[in-house]
Coordinates of N, CA and C and ligand atoms in Angstrom, one line a residue:
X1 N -11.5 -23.1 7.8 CA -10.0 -23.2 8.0 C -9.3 -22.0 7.3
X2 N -8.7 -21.0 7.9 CA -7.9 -20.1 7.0 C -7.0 -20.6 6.3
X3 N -6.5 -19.4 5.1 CA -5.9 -19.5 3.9 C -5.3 -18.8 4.5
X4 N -3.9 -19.2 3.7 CA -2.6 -18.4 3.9 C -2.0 -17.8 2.4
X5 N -1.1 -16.9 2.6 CA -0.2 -16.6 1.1 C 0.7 -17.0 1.4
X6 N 0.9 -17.6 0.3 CA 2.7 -18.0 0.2 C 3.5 -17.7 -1.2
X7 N 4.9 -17.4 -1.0 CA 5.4 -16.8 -2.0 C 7.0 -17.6 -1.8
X8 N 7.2 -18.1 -2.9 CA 8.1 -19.3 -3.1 C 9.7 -18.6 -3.3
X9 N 9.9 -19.0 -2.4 CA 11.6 -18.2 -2.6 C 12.8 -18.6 -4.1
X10 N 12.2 -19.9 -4.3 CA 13.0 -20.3 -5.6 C 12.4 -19.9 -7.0
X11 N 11.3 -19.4 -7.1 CA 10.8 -19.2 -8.1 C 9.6 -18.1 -8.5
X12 N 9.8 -17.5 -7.1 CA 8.7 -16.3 -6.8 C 7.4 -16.5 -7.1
X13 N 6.6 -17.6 -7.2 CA 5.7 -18.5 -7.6 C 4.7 -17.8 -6.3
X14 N 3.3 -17.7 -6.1 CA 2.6 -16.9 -5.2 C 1.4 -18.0 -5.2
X15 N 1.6 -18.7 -3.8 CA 0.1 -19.6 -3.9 C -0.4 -19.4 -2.8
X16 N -1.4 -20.3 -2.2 CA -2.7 -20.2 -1.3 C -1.9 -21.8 -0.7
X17 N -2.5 -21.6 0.7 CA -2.4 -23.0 1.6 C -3.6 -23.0 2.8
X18 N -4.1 -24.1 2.8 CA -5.0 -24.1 3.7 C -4.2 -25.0 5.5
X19 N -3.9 -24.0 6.4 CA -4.1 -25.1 7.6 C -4.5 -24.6 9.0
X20 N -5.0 -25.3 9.8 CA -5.3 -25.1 11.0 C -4.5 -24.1 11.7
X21 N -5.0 -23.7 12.9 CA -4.2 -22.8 13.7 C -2.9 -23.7 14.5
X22 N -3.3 -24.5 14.8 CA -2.5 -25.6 15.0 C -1.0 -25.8 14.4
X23 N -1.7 -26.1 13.3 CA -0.6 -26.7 12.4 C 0.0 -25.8 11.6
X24 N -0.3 -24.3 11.6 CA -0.1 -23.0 11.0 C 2.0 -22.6 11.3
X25 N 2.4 -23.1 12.5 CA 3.4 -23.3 13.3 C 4.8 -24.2 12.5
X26 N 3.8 -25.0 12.2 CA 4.7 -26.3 11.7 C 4.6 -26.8 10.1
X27 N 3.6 -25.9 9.6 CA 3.3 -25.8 8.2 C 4.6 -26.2 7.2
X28 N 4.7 -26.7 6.2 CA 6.3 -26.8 5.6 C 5.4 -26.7 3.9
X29 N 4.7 -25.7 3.6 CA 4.0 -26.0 2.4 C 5.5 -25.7 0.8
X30 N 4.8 -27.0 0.0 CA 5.8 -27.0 -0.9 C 5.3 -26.3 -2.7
X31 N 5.8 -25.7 -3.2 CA 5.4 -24.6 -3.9 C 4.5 -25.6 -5.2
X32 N 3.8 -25.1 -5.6 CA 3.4 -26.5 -6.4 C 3.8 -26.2 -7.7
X33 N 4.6 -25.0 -7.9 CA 5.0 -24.6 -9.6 C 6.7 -25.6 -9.6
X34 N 7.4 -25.6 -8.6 CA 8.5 -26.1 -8.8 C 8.8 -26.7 -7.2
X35 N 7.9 -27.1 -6.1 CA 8.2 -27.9 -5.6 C 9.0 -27.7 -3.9
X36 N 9.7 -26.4 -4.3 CA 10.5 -26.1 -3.2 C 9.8 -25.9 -2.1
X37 N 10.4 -26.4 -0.8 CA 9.9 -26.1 0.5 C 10.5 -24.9 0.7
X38 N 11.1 -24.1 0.2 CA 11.7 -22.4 0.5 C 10.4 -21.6 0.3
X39 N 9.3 -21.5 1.1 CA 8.8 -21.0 1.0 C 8.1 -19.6 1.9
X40 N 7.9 -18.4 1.9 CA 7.7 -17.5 3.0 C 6.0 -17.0 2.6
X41 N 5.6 -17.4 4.0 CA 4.4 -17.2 4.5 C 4.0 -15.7 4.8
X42 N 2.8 -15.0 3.8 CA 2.7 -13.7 3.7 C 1.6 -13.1 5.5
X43 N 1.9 -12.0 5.2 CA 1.3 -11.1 6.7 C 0.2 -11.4 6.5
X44 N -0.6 -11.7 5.9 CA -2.3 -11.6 5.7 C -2.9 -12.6 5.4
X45 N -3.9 -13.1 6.4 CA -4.7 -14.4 6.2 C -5.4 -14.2 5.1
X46 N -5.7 -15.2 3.7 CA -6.2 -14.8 2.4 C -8.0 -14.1 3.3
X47 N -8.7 -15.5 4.1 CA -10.7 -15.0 4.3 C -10.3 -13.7 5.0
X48 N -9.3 -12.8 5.7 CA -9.3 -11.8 5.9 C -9.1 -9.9 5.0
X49 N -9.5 -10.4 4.1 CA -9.6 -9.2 2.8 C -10.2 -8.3 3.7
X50 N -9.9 -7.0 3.5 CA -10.6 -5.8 3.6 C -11.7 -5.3 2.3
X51 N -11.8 -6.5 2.0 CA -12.6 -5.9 0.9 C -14.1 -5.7 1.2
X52 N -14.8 -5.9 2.5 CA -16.2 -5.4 3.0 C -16.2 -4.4 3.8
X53 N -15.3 -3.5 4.2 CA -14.8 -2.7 4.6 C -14.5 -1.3 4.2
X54 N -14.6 -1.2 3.2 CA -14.5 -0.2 2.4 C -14.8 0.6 2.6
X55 N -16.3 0.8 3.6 CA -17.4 1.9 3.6 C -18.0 1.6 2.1
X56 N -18.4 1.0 1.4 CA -19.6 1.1 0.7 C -20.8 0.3 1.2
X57 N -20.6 -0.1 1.8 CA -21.8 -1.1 2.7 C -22.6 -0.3 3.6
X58 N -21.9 0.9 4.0 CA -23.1 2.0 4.7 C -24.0 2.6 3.9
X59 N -24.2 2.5 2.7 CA -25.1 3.1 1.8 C -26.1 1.8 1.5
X60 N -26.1 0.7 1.8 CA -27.2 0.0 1.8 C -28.1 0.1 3.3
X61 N -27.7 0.4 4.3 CA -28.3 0.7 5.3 C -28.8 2.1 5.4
X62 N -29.0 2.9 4.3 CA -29.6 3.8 4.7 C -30.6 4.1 4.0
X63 N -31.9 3.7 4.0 CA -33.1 4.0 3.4 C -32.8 2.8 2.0
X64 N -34.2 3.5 2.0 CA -34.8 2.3 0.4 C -34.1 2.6 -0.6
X65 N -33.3 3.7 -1.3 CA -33.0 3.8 -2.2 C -33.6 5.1 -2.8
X66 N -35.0 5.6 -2.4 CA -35.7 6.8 -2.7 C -35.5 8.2 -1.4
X67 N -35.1 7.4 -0.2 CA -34.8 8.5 0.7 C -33.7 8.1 1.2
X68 N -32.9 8.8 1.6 CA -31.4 9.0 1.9 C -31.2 8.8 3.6
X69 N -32.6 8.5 3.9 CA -32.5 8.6 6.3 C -32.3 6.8 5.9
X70 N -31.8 6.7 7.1 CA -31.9 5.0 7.5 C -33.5 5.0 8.0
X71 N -34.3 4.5 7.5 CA -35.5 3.5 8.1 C -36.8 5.5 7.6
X72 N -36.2 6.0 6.5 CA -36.7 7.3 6.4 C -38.0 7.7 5.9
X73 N -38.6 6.7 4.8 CA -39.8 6.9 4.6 C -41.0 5.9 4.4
X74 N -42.1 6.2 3.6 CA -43.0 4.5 3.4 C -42.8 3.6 2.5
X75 N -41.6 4.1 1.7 CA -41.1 3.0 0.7 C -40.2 1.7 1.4
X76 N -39.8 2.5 2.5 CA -39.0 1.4 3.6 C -39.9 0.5 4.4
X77 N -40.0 -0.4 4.3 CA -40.9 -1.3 4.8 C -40.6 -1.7 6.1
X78 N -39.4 -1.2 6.9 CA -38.7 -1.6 7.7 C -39.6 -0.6 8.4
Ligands
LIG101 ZN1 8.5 -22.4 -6.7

């Protein structure tokens, strides 16, 4: 179920909400520091981070660690 951001209009209060795609529409989540339903729903679904993305994850696919080719020498067992 994605996570959403939310950021509370009466209190600038910044939380997480879990709902269906469904219900994502009709959501009314209420701020849990003070309560208010004034709340605005951020651009970015929280499980969608760019954080695996970065490009450092191409450096594990390239060789064992002793050679720098993908699949490059007999230390690669692959
Ligand atoms: Zn609040």
């Amino acid at each position: 179920m994605p996570r959403y951001n939310y950021t509370c209009e009466s209190c600038t209060n910044q939380f997480e909400a879990r709902y269906t795609y469904a219900e994502i529409d009709t959501a009314r989540p209420a701020c849990p520091e003070c309560g208010s339903e004034d709340c605005t729903r951020g651009l970015n679904r929280v499980n969608m981070t760019a954080s695996g993305t970065s490009g450092s994850s191409a450096s594990s696919a390239s060789g064992c660690g002793s050679c720098s080719r993908v699949g490059g020498c007999s230390g690669c067992s692959h």
